[in-house]
Amino acid sequence: MTDTEFHLIRPLLNISENRIEAAFSYLVQGESLRSIAEKYDWSHQAVHDAVGVVWRSFQKYQEGQRAVDLPEGWEVVQLRVPTELADKFRSELADFERRNQKKPDA
């Protein structure tokens, strides 16, 4: 899981900050369950459970993304950009859509 993906699902997580940080350490930073357990003075199972909660939330998020009905060749992209660039992107997208609209058969 990437850092961006983790932060996309972060608001969906209803667990303690420590559990979120432990899951982040495993899923994003690649730390071992053992080292995380030692760091928090938890059992291996407690770390595994925290990771499981986050992973299941991520899978649900991905399922939701796949459920979006998109035209062939399109994909969902989430961007974090300054408003000025977002406005420019929306304008470019509108131009693209206008140029590529199917024309009625003559």
mmCIF file of N, CA and C in Angstrom:
data_model
loop_
_atom_site.group_PDB
_atom_site.id
_atom_site.type_symbol
_atom_site.label_atom_id
_atom_site.label_comp_id
_atom_site.label_asym_id
_atom_site.label_seq_id
_atom_site.Cartn_x
_atom_site.Cartn_y
_atom_site.Cartn_z
ATOM 1 N N MET A 1 0.848 -1.167 0.000
ATOM 2 C CA MET A 1 0.000 0.000 0.000
ATOM 3 C C MET A 1 0.901 1.240 0.000
ATOM 4 N N THR A 2 0.513 2.209 -0.794
ATOM 5 C CA THR A 2 1.296 3.436 -0.851
ATOM 6 C C THR A 2 0.878 4.391 0.269
ATOM 7 N N ASP A 3 1.713 5.374 0.509
ATOM 8 C CA ASP A 3 1.404 6.402 1.493
ATOM 9 C C ASP A 3 0.109 7.128 1.115
ATOM 10 N N THR A 4 -0.047 7.436 -0.148
ATOM 11 C CA THR A 4 -1.253 8.126 -0.623
ATOM 12 C C THR A 4 -2.494 7.281 -0.389
ATOM 13 N N GLU A 5 -2.426 5.993 -0.736
ATOM 14 C CA GLU A 5 -3.574 5.106 -0.523
ATOM 15 C C GLU A 5 -3.947 5.050 0.958
ATOM 16 N N PHE A 6 -2.918 4.953 1.808
ATOM 17 C CA PHE A 6 -3.185 4.897 3.244
ATOM 18 C C PHE A 6 -3.913 6.153 3.697
ATOM 19 N N HIS A 7 -3.448 7.306 3.251
ATOM 20 C CA HIS A 7 -4.065 8.553 3.692
ATOM 21 C C HIS A 7 -5.453 8.775 3.087
ATOM 22 N N LEU A 8 -5.751 8.113 1.981
ATOM 23 C CA LEU A 8 -7.105 8.177 1.431
ATOM 24 C C LEU A 8 -8.102 7.463 2.331
ATOM 25 N N ILE A 9 -7.685 6.358 2.930
ATOM 26 C CA ILE A 9 -8.621 5.601 3.768
ATOM 27 C C ILE A 9 -8.567 6.016 5.232
ATOM 28 N N ARG A 10 -7.590 6.804 5.595
ATOM 29 C CA ARG A 10 -7.413 7.201 6.998
ATOM 30 C C ARG A 10 -8.685 7.739 7.634
ATOM 31 N N PRO A 11 -9.447 8.610 6.965
ATOM 32 C CA PRO A 11 -10.680 9.116 7.584
ATOM 33 C C PRO A 11 -11.743 8.033 7.814
ATOM 34 N N LEU A 12 -11.610 6.898 7.155
ATOM 35 C CA LEU A 12 -12.583 5.816 7.305
ATOM 36 C C LEU A 12 -12.293 4.928 8.506
ATOM 37 N N LEU A 13 -11.133 5.109 9.119
ATOM 38 C CA LEU A 13 -10.694 4.222 10.189
ATOM 39 C C LEU A 13 -11.232 4.678 11.540
ATOM 40 N N ASN A 14 -11.863 3.754 12.244
ATOM 41 C CA ASN A 14 -12.420 4.054 13.555
ATOM 42 C C ASN A 14 -11.663 3.258 14.617
ATOM 43 N N ILE A 15 -10.348 3.459 14.653
ATOM 44 C CA ILE A 15 -9.479 2.792 15.613
ATOM 45 C C ILE A 15 -8.542 3.827 16.211
ATOM 46 N N SER A 16 -7.845 3.455 17.277
ATOM 47 C CA SER A 16 -6.971 4.408 17.963
ATOM 48 C C SER A 16 -5.804 4.852 17.074
ATOM 49 N N GLU A 17 -5.264 5.999 17.420
ATOM 50 C CA GLU A 17 -4.130 6.540 16.667
ATOM 51 C C GLU A 17 -2.945 5.579 16.688
ATOM 52 N N ASN A 18 -2.698 4.941 17.831
ATOM 53 C CA ASN A 18 -1.596 3.967 17.909
ATOM 54 C C ASN A 18 -1.799 2.803 16.955
ATOM 55 N N ARG A 19 -3.010 2.320 16.868
ATOM 56 C CA ARG A 19 -3.290 1.198 15.960
ATOM 57 C C ARG A 19 -3.115 1.633 14.498
ATOM 58 N N ILE A 20 -3.536 2.864 14.204
ATOM 59 C CA ILE A 20 -3.360 3.392 12.848
ATOM 60 C C ILE A 20 -1.870 3.505 12.522
ATOM 61 N N GLU A 21 -1.098 4.056 13.461
ATOM 62 C CA GLU A 21 0.346 4.198 13.245
ATOM 63 C C GLU A 21 1.028 2.841 13.086
ATOM 64 N N ALA A 22 0.597 1.867 13.868
ATOM 65 C CA ALA A 22 1.180 0.522 13.763
ATOM 66 C C ALA A 22 0.882 -0.079 12.389
ATOM 67 N N ALA A 23 -0.351 0.061 11.934
ATOM 68 C CA ALA A 23 -0.719 -0.464 10.620
ATOM 69 C C ALA A 23 0.052 0.253 9.515
ATOM 70 N N PHE A 24 0.223 1.559 9.649
ATOM 71 C CA PHE A 24 0.993 2.338 8.679
ATOM 72 C C PHE A 24 2.431 1.812 8.613
ATOM 73 N N SER A 25 3.010 1.555 9.773
ATOM 74 C CA SER A 25 4.387 1.050 9.823
ATOM 75 C C SER A 25 4.528 -0.255 9.058
ATOM 76 N N TYR A 26 3.532 -1.101 9.164
ATOM 77 C CA TYR A 26 3.592 -2.408 8.489
ATOM 78 C C TYR A 26 3.249 -2.279 7.002
ATOM 79 N N LEU A 27 2.103 -1.666 6.713
ATOM 80 C CA LEU A 27 1.578 -1.653 5.343
ATOM 81 C C LEU A 27 2.322 -0.716 4.401
ATOM 82 N N VAL A 28 2.800 0.404 4.913
ATOM 83 C CA VAL A 28 3.431 1.410 4.049
ATOM 84 C C VAL A 28 4.950 1.386 4.180
ATOM 85 N N GLN A 29 5.415 1.318 5.419
ATOM 86 C CA GLN A 29 6.853 1.411 5.638
ATOM 87 C C GLN A 29 7.559 0.062 5.632
ATOM 88 N N GLY A 30 6.795 -1.026 5.638
ATOM 89 C CA GLY A 30 7.391 -2.348 5.515
ATOM 90 C C GLY A 30 8.071 -2.874 6.768
ATOM 91 N N GLU A 31 7.757 -2.304 7.918
ATOM 92 C CA GLU A 31 8.335 -2.821 9.160
ATOM 93 C C GLU A 31 7.734 -4.197 9.465
ATOM 94 N N SER A 32 8.449 -4.987 10.211
ATOM 95 C CA SER A 32 7.966 -6.320 10.566
ATOM 96 C C SER A 32 6.950 -6.235 11.701
ATOM 97 N N LEU A 33 6.075 -7.230 11.763
ATOM 98 C CA LEU A 33 5.109 -7.289 12.853
ATOM 99 C C LEU A 33 5.833 -7.347 14.198
ATOM 100 N N ARG A 34 6.916 -8.089 14.230
ATOM 101 C CA ARG A 34 7.677 -8.238 15.470
ATOM 102 C C ARG A 34 8.215 -6.896 15.972
ATOM 103 N N SER A 35 8.831 -6.114 15.071
ATOM 104 C CA SER A 35 9.409 -4.838 15.502
ATOM 105 C C SER A 35 8.324 -3.860 15.943
ATOM 106 N N ILE A 36 7.184 -3.899 15.273
ATOM 107 C CA ILE A 36 6.073 -3.016 15.650
ATOM 108 C C ILE A 36 5.521 -3.433 17.013
ATOM 109 N N ALA A 37 5.381 -4.733 17.224
ATOM 110 C CA ALA A 37 4.897 -5.239 18.512
ATOM 111 C C ALA A 37 5.831 -4.806 19.639
ATOM 112 N N GLU A 38 7.113 -4.897 19.407
ATOM 113 C CA GLU A 38 8.087 -4.476 20.425
ATOM 114 C C GLU A 38 7.989 -2.977 20.683
ATOM 115 N N LYS A 39 7.839 -2.205 19.623
ATOM 116 C CA LYS A 39 7.770 -0.747 19.734
ATOM 117 C C LYS A 39 6.583 -0.305 20.601
ATOM 118 N N TYR A 40 5.442 -0.965 20.453
ATOM 119 C CA TYR A 40 4.236 -0.593 21.187
ATOM 120 C C TYR A 40 3.993 -1.464 22.426
ATOM 121 N N ASP A 41 4.875 -2.427 22.636
ATOM 122 C CA ASP A 41 4.709 -3.385 23.733
ATOM 123 C C ASP A 41 3.371 -4.125 23.607
ATOM 124 N N TRP A 42 3.106 -4.566 22.380
ATOM 125 C CA TRP A 42 1.890 -5.313 22.065
ATOM 126 C C TRP A 42 2.265 -6.734 21.696
ATOM 127 N N SER A 43 1.254 -7.581 21.632
ATOM 128 C CA SER A 43 1.466 -8.931 21.113
ATOM 129 C C SER A 43 1.516 -8.864 19.585
ATOM 130 N N HIS A 44 2.101 -9.886 19.000
ATOM 131 C CA HIS A 44 2.131 -10.022 17.534
ATOM 132 C C HIS A 44 0.703 -9.994 17.005
ATOM 133 N N GLN A 45 -0.204 -10.665 17.715
ATOM 134 C CA GLN A 45 -1.608 -10.746 17.285
ATOM 135 C C GLN A 45 -2.277 -9.373 17.302
ATOM 136 N N ALA A 46 -1.960 -8.540 18.281
ATOM 137 C CA ALA A 46 -2.564 -7.207 18.356
ATOM 138 C C ALA A 46 -2.164 -6.365 17.147
ATOM 139 N N VAL A 47 -0.911 -6.467 16.751
ATOM 140 C CA VAL A 47 -0.451 -5.741 15.557
ATOM 141 C C VAL A 47 -1.148 -6.299 14.324
ATOM 142 N N HIS A 48 -1.201 -7.611 14.233
ATOM 143 C CA HIS A 48 -1.859 -8.275 13.096
ATOM 144 C C HIS A 48 -3.315 -7.823 12.988
ATOM 145 N N ASP A 49 -4.001 -7.728 14.125
ATOM 146 C CA ASP A 49 -5.399 -7.295 14.117
ATOM 147 C C ASP A 49 -5.540 -5.851 13.628
ATOM 148 N N ALA A 50 -4.657 -4.969 14.084
ATOM 149 C CA ALA A 50 -4.701 -3.570 13.636
ATOM 150 C C ALA A 50 -4.480 -3.484 12.127
ATOM 151 N N VAL A 51 -3.513 -4.237 11.634
ATOM 152 C CA VAL A 51 -3.234 -4.269 10.195
ATOM 153 C C VAL A 51 -4.463 -4.785 9.442
ATOM 154 N N GLY A 52 -5.104 -5.817 9.988
ATOM 155 C CA GLY A 52 -6.289 -6.392 9.341
ATOM 156 C C GLY A 52 -7.424 -5.396 9.214
ATOM 157 N N VAL A 53 -7.647 -4.606 10.241
ATOM 158 C CA VAL A 53 -8.710 -3.593 10.200
ATOM 159 C C VAL A 53 -8.446 -2.605 9.071
ATOM 160 N N VAL A 54 -7.225 -2.145 8.991
ATOM 161 C CA VAL A 54 -6.874 -1.159 7.964
ATOM 162 C C VAL A 54 -6.939 -1.798 6.580
ATOM 163 N N TRP A 55 -6.428 -3.005 6.446
ATOM 164 C CA TRP A 55 -6.422 -3.676 5.143
ATOM 165 C C TRP A 55 -7.845 -3.915 4.637
ATOM 166 N N ARG A 56 -8.743 -4.330 5.528
ATOM 167 C CA ARG A 56 -10.136 -4.547 5.108
ATOM 168 C C ARG A 56 -10.787 -3.233 4.672
ATOM 169 N N SER A 57 -10.474 -2.142 5.363
ATOM 170 C CA SER A 57 -10.997 -0.833 4.951
ATOM 171 C C SER A 57 -10.467 -0.448 3.571
ATOM 172 N N PHE A 58 -9.207 -0.746 3.321
ATOM 173 C CA PHE A 58 -8.609 -0.462 2.018
ATOM 174 C C PHE A 58 -9.282 -1.285 0.921
ATOM 175 N N GLN A 59 -9.547 -2.545 1.192
ATOM 176 C CA GLN A 59 -10.206 -3.390 0.200
ATOM 177 C C GLN A 59 -11.611 -2.876 -0.109
ATOM 178 N N LYS A 60 -12.338 -2.443 0.910
ATOM 179 C CA LYS A 60 -13.677 -1.878 0.689
ATOM 180 C C LYS A 60 -13.587 -0.606 -0.146
ATOM 181 N N TYR A 61 -12.593 0.215 0.134
ATOM 182 C CA TYR A 61 -12.381 1.436 -0.640
ATOM 183 C C TYR A 61 -12.130 1.088 -2.112
ATOM 184 N N GLN A 62 -11.265 0.097 -2.345
ATOM 185 C CA GLN A 62 -10.964 -0.309 -3.721
ATOM 186 C C GLN A 62 -12.208 -0.844 -4.426
ATOM 187 N N GLU A 63 -13.012 -1.634 -3.729
ATOM 188 C CA GLU A 63 -14.251 -2.150 -4.308
ATOM 189 C C GLU A 63 -15.162 -1.003 -4.729
ATOM 190 N N GLY A 64 -15.250 0.012 -3.888
ATOM 191 C CA GLY A 64 -16.058 1.180 -4.210
ATOM 192 C C GLY A 64 -15.539 1.907 -5.438
ATOM 193 N N GLN A 65 -14.231 2.000 -5.569
ATOM 194 C CA GLN A 65 -13.637 2.652 -6.738
ATOM 195 C C GLN A 65 -13.941 1.871 -8.013
ATOM 196 N N ARG A 66 -13.907 0.547 -7.927
ATOM 197 C CA ARG A 66 -14.193 -0.285 -9.108
ATOM 198 C C ARG A 66 -15.662 -0.231 -9.500
ATOM 199 N N ALA A 67 -16.530 0.095 -8.549
ATOM 200 C CA ALA A 67 -17.962 0.114 -8.814
ATOM 201 C C ALA A 67 -18.392 1.337 -9.616
ATOM 202 N N VAL A 68 -17.526 2.333 -9.732
ATOM 203 C CA VAL A 68 -17.852 3.537 -10.489
ATOM 204 C C VAL A 68 -17.951 3.170 -11.963
ATOM 205 N N ASP A 69 -19.052 3.569 -12.592
ATOM 206 C CA ASP A 69 -19.276 3.252 -13.999
ATOM 207 C C ASP A 69 -18.557 4.287 -14.866
ATOM 208 N N LEU A 70 -17.472 3.866 -15.499
ATOM 209 C CA LEU A 70 -16.675 4.764 -16.326
ATOM 210 C C LEU A 70 -16.676 4.300 -17.775
ATOM 211 N N PRO A 71 -16.526 5.236 -18.687
ATOM 212 C CA PRO A 71 -16.372 4.842 -20.089
ATOM 213 C C PRO A 71 -15.094 4.010 -20.253
ATOM 214 N N GLU A 72 -15.081 3.174 -21.273
ATOM 215 C CA GLU A 72 -13.902 2.350 -21.547
ATOM 216 C C GLU A 72 -12.678 3.236 -21.750
ATOM 217 N N GLY A 73 -11.578 2.840 -21.142
ATOM 218 C CA GLY A 73 -10.343 3.591 -21.278
ATOM 219 C C GLY A 73 -10.194 4.732 -20.279
ATOM 220 N N TRP A 74 -11.145 4.884 -19.384
ATOM 221 C CA TRP A 74 -11.081 5.924 -18.364
ATOM 222 C C TRP A 74 -10.769 5.286 -17.017
ATOM 223 N N GLU A 75 -10.238 6.083 -16.102
ATOM 224 C CA GLU A 75 -9.974 5.616 -14.756
ATOM 225 C C GLU A 75 -10.205 6.745 -13.759
ATOM 226 N N VAL A 76 -10.421 6.378 -12.520
ATOM 227 C CA VAL A 76 -10.596 7.350 -11.454
ATOM 228 C C VAL A 76 -9.220 7.740 -10.942
ATOM 229 N N VAL A 77 -8.999 9.048 -10.812
ATOM 230 C CA VAL A 77 -7.735 9.563 -10.294
ATOM 231 C C VAL A 77 -8.071 10.628 -9.257
ATOM 232 N N GLN A 78 -7.431 10.545 -8.123
ATOM 233 C CA GLN A 78 -7.604 11.586 -7.121
ATOM 234 C C GLN A 78 -6.322 12.387 -7.060
ATOM 235 N N LEU A 79 -6.466 13.712 -7.189
ATOM 236 C CA LEU A 79 -5.309 14.595 -7.203
ATOM 237 C C LEU A 79 -5.366 15.568 -6.047
ATOM 238 N N ARG A 80 -4.204 15.890 -5.530
ATOM 239 C CA ARG A 80 -4.083 16.984 -4.560
ATOM 240 C C ARG A 80 -3.207 18.043 -5.217
ATOM 241 N N VAL A 81 -3.872 19.093 -5.668
ATOM 242 C CA VAL A 81 -3.167 20.153 -6.385
ATOM 243 C C VAL A 81 -3.714 21.507 -5.949
ATOM 244 N N PRO A 82 -2.964 22.564 -6.211
ATOM 245 C CA PRO A 82 -3.507 23.901 -5.937
ATOM 246 C C PRO A 82 -4.768 24.145 -6.757
ATOM 247 N N THR A 83 -5.670 24.949 -6.215
ATOM 248 C CA THR A 83 -6.949 25.224 -6.876
ATOM 249 C C THR A 83 -6.758 25.675 -8.318
ATOM 250 N N GLU A 84 -5.770 26.509 -8.542
ATOM 251 C CA GLU A 84 -5.507 27.018 -9.893
ATOM 252 C C GLU A 84 -5.263 25.865 -10.876
ATOM 253 N N LEU A 85 -4.488 24.868 -10.454
ATOM 254 C CA LEU A 85 -4.227 23.721 -11.323
ATOM 255 C C LEU A 85 -5.461 22.833 -11.460
ATOM 256 N N ALA A 86 -6.240 22.704 -10.392
ATOM 257 C CA ALA A 86 -7.463 21.902 -10.465
ATOM 258 C C ALA A 86 -8.427 22.511 -11.475
ATOM 259 N N ASP A 87 -8.563 23.845 -11.443
ATOM 260 C CA ASP A 87 -9.436 24.522 -12.400
ATOM 261 C C ASP A 87 -8.951 24.306 -13.832
ATOM 262 N N LYS A 88 -7.636 24.378 -14.015
ATOM 263 C CA LYS A 88 -7.067 24.154 -15.348
ATOM 264 C C LYS A 88 -7.331 22.721 -15.803
ATOM 265 N N PHE A 89 -7.173 21.766 -14.893
ATOM 266 C CA PHE A 89 -7.421 20.355 -15.235
ATOM 267 C C PHE A 89 -8.881 20.152 -15.637
ATOM 268 N N ARG A 90 -9.807 20.729 -14.869
ATOM 269 C CA ARG A 90 -11.233 20.598 -15.204
ATOM 270 C C ARG A 90 -11.531 21.180 -16.590
ATOM 271 N N SER A 91 -10.918 22.299 -16.885
ATOM 272 C CA SER A 91 -11.115 22.930 -18.191
ATOM 273 C C SER A 91 -10.572 22.040 -19.307
ATOM 274 N N GLU A 92 -9.368 21.501 -19.108
ATOM 275 C CA GLU A 92 -8.772 20.597 -20.102
ATOM 276 C C GLU A 92 -9.637 19.348 -20.287
ATOM 277 N N LEU A 93 -10.170 18.822 -19.192
ATOM 278 C CA LEU A 93 -11.019 17.635 -19.272
ATOM 279 C C LEU A 93 -12.297 17.938 -20.045
ATOM 280 N N ALA A 94 -12.908 19.081 -19.785
ATOM 281 C CA ALA A 94 -14.118 19.472 -20.517
ATOM 282 C C ALA A 94 -13.820 19.610 -22.008
ATOM 283 N N ASP A 95 -12.683 20.220 -22.362
ATOM 284 C CA ASP A 95 -12.281 20.332 -23.770
ATOM 285 C C ASP A 95 -12.093 18.954 -24.390
ATOM 286 N N PHE A 96 -11.428 18.062 -23.668
ATOM 287 C CA PHE A 96 -11.207 16.701 -24.157
ATOM 288 C C PHE A 96 -12.537 16.006 -24.422
ATOM 289 N N GLU A 97 -13.458 16.111 -23.480
ATOM 290 C CA GLU A 97 -14.762 15.458 -23.641
ATOM 291 C C GLU A 97 -15.514 16.016 -24.841
ATOM 292 N N ARG A 98 -15.460 17.337 -25.043
ATOM 293 C CA ARG A 98 -16.137 17.941 -26.202
ATOM 294 C C ARG A 98 -15.538 17.437 -27.512
ATOM 295 N N ARG A 99 -14.195 17.353 -27.555
ATOM 296 C CA ARG A 99 -13.516 16.913 -28.784
ATOM 297 C C ARG A 99 -13.800 15.436 -29.097
ATOM 298 N N ASN A 100 -14.080 14.668 -28.078
ATOM 299 C CA ASN A 100 -14.230 13.222 -28.267
ATOM 300 C C ASN A 100 -15.653 12.703 -28.154
ATOM 301 N N GLN A 101 -16.628 13.613 -28.176
ATOM 302 C CA GLN A 101 -18.021 13.177 -28.139
ATOM 303 C C GLN A 101 -18.330 12.441 -29.434
ATOM 304 N N LYS A 102 -19.127 11.393 -29.303
ATOM 305 C CA LYS A 102 -19.523 10.642 -30.507
ATOM 306 C C LYS A 102 -20.454 11.513 -31.346
ATOM 307 N N LYS A 103 -20.157 11.583 -32.595
ATOM 308 C CA LYS A 103 -20.973 12.348 -33.510
ATOM 309 C C LYS A 103 -22.062 11.424 -34.079
ATOM 310 N N PRO A 104 -23.305 11.939 -34.196
ATOM 311 C CA PRO A 104 -24.375 11.109 -34.780
ATOM 312 C C PRO A 104 -24.041 10.757 -36.226
ATOM 313 N N ASP A 105 -24.433 9.554 -36.600
ATOM 314 C CA ASP A 105 -24.208 9.123 -37.984
ATOM 315 C C ASP A 105 -24.974 10.028 -38.930
ATOM 316 N N ALA A 106 -24.313 10.409 -40.036
ATOM 317 C CA ALA A 106 -24.934 11.309 -41.008
ATOM 318 C C ALA A 106 -25.799 10.550 -41.956
#
